[in-house]
mmCIF file of C-alpha atoms in Angstrom:
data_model
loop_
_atom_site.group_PDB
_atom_site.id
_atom_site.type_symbol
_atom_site.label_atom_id
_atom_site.label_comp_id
_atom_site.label_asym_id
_atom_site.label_seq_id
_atom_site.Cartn_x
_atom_site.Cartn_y
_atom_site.Cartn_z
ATOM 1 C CA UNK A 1 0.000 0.000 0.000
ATOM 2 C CA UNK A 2 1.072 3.951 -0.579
ATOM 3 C CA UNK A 3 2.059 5.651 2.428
ATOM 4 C CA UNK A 4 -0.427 8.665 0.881
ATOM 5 C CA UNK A 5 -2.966 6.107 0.597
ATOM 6 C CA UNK A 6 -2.329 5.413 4.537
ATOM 7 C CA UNK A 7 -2.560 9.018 5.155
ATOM 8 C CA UNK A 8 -6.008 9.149 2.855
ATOM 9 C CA UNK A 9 -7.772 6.637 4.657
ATOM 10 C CA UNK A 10 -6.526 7.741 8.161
ATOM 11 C CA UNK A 11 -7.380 11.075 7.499
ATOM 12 C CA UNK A 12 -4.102 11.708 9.251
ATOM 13 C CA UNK A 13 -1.802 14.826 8.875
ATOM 14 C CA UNK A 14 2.191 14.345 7.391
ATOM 15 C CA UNK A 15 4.492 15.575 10.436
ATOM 16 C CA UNK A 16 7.442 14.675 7.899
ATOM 17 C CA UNK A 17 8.164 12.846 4.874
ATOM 18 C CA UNK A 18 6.112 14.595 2.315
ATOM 19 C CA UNK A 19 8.714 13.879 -0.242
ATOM 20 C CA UNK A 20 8.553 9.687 0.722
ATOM 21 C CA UNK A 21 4.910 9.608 0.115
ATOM 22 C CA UNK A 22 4.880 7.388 -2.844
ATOM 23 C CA UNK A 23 6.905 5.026 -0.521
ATOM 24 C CA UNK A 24 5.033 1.210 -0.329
ATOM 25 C CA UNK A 25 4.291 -0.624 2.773
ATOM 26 C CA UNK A 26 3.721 -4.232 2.761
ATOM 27 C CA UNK A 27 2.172 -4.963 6.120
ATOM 28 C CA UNK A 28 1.398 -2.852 9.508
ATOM 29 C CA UNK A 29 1.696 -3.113 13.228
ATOM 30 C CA UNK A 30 -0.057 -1.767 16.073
ATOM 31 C CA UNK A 31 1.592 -1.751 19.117
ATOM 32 C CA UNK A 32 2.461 0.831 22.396
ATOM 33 C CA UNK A 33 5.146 -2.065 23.306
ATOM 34 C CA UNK A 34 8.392 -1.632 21.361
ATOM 35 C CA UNK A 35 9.434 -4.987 22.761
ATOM 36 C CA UNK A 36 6.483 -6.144 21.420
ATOM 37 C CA UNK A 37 7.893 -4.764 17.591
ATOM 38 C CA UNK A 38 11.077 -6.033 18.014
ATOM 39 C CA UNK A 39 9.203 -9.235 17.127
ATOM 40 C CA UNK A 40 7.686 -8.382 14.425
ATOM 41 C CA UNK A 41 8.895 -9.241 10.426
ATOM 42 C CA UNK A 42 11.129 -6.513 8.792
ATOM 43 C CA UNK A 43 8.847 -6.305 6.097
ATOM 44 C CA UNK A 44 8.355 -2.658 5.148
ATOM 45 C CA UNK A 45 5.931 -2.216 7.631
ATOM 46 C CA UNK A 46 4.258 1.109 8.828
ATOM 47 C CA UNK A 47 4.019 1.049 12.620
ATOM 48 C CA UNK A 48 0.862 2.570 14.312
ATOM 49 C CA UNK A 49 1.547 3.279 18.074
ATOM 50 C CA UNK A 50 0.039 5.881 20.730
ATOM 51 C CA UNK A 51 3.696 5.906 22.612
ATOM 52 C CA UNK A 52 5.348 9.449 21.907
ATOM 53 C CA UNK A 53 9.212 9.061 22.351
ATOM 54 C CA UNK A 54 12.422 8.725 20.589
ATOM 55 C CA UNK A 55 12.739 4.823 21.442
ATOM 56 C CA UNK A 56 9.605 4.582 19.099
ATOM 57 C CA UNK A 57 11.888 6.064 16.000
ATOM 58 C CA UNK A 58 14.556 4.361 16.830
ATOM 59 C CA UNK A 59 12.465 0.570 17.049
ATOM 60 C CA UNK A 60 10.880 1.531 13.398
ATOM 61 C CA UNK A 61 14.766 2.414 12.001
ATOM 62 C CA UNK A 62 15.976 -0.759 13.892
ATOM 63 C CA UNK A 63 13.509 -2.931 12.310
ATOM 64 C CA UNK A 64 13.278 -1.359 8.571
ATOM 65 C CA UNK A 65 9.573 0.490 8.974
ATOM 66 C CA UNK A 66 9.180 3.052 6.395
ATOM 67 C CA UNK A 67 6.318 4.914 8.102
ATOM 68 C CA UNK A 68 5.373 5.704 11.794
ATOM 69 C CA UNK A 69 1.591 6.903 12.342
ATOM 70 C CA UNK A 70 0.348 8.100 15.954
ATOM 71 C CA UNK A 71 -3.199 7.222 16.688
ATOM 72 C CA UNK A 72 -5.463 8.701 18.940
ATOM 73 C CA UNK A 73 -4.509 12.370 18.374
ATOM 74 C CA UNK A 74 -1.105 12.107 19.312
ATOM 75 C CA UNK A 75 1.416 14.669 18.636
ATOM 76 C CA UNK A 76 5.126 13.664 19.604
ATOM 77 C CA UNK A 77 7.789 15.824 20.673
ATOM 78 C CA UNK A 78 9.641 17.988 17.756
ATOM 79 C CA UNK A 79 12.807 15.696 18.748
ATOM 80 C CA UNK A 80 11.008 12.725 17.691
ATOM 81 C CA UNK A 81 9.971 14.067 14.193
ATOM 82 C CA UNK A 82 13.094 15.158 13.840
ATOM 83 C CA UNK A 83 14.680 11.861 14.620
ATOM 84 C CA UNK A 84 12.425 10.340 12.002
ATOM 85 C CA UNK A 85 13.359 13.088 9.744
ATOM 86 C CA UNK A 86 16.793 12.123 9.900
ATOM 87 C CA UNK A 87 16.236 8.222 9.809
ATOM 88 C CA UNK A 88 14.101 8.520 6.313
ATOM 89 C CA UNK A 89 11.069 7.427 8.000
ATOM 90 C CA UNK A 90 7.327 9.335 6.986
ATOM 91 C CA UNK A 91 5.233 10.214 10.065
ATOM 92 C CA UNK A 92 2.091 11.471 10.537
ATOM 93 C CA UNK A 93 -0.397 12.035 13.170
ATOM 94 C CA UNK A 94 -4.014 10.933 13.279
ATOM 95 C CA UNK A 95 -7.369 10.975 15.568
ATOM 96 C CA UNK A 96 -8.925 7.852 14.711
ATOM 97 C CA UNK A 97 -8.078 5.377 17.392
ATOM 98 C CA UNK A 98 -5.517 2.347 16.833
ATOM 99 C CA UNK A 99 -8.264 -0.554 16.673
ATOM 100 C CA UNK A 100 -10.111 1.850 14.289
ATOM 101 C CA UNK A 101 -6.939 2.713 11.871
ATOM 102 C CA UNK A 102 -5.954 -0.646 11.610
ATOM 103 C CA UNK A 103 -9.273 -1.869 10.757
ATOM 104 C CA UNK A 104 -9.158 0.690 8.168
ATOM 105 C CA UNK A 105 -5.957 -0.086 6.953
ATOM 106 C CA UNK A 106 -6.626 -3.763 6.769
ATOM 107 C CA UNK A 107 -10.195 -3.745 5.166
ATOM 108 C CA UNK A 108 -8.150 -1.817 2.586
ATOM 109 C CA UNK A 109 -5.698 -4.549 1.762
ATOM 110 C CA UNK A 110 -2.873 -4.214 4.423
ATOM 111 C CA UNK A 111 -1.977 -7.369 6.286
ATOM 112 C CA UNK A 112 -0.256 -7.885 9.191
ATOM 113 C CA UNK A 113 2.116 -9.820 7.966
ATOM 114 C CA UNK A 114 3.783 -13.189 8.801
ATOM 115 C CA UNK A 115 4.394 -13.230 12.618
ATOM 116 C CA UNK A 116 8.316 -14.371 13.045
ATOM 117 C CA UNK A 117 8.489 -17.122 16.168
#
């Protein structure tokens, strides 16, 4: 799926990356644990999350996500974006809750992906 696509359906507002849009995901991830992501498939994911801090970047550049969106009408810190910014990674902000985006981004034609054991 296109990251603008994601950002269509989610309604959601591009904090940085506007020049990555046409960027493809292949599956997504919600999750507030970034243990939790760490076991998750490097599979050009976009990560949805309500957690606000730097570790969050750093998790998505760690594992190979392309795009970081922030559900329930989350804003994170300017260092954060910034950190994204520097790491290539498109994020953007949106109100919808996470069960709600993902359900949106799913009935769409994003998986979740195979789940690595």
């Amino acid at each position: 799926m296109q990251i603008q696509t994601i950002a269509d359906l989610l309604d959601a507002k591009i904090l940085c990356g506007n020049d990555r849009l046409d960027g493809t995901v292949n599956s997504a991830c919600g999750c507030d644990m970034m243990s939790d992501v760490l076991a998750f498939v490097k599979d050009q994911a976009v990560l949805l999350t309500g957690l606000c801090n730097p570790q969050v970047v750093r998790t998505a550049e760690m594992m190979d996500m392309r795009c970081i969106v922030f559900v329930r009408g989350k804003t994170p810190p300017t260092e954060v974006v910034r950190l994204a910014e520097d790491a290539g990674i498109v994020v953007m902000a949106t109100n919808e809750r996470m069960y709600v985006a993902c359900g949106k981004l799913y009935a769409n034609g994003l998986t979740g992906g195979d789940v690595v054991s």
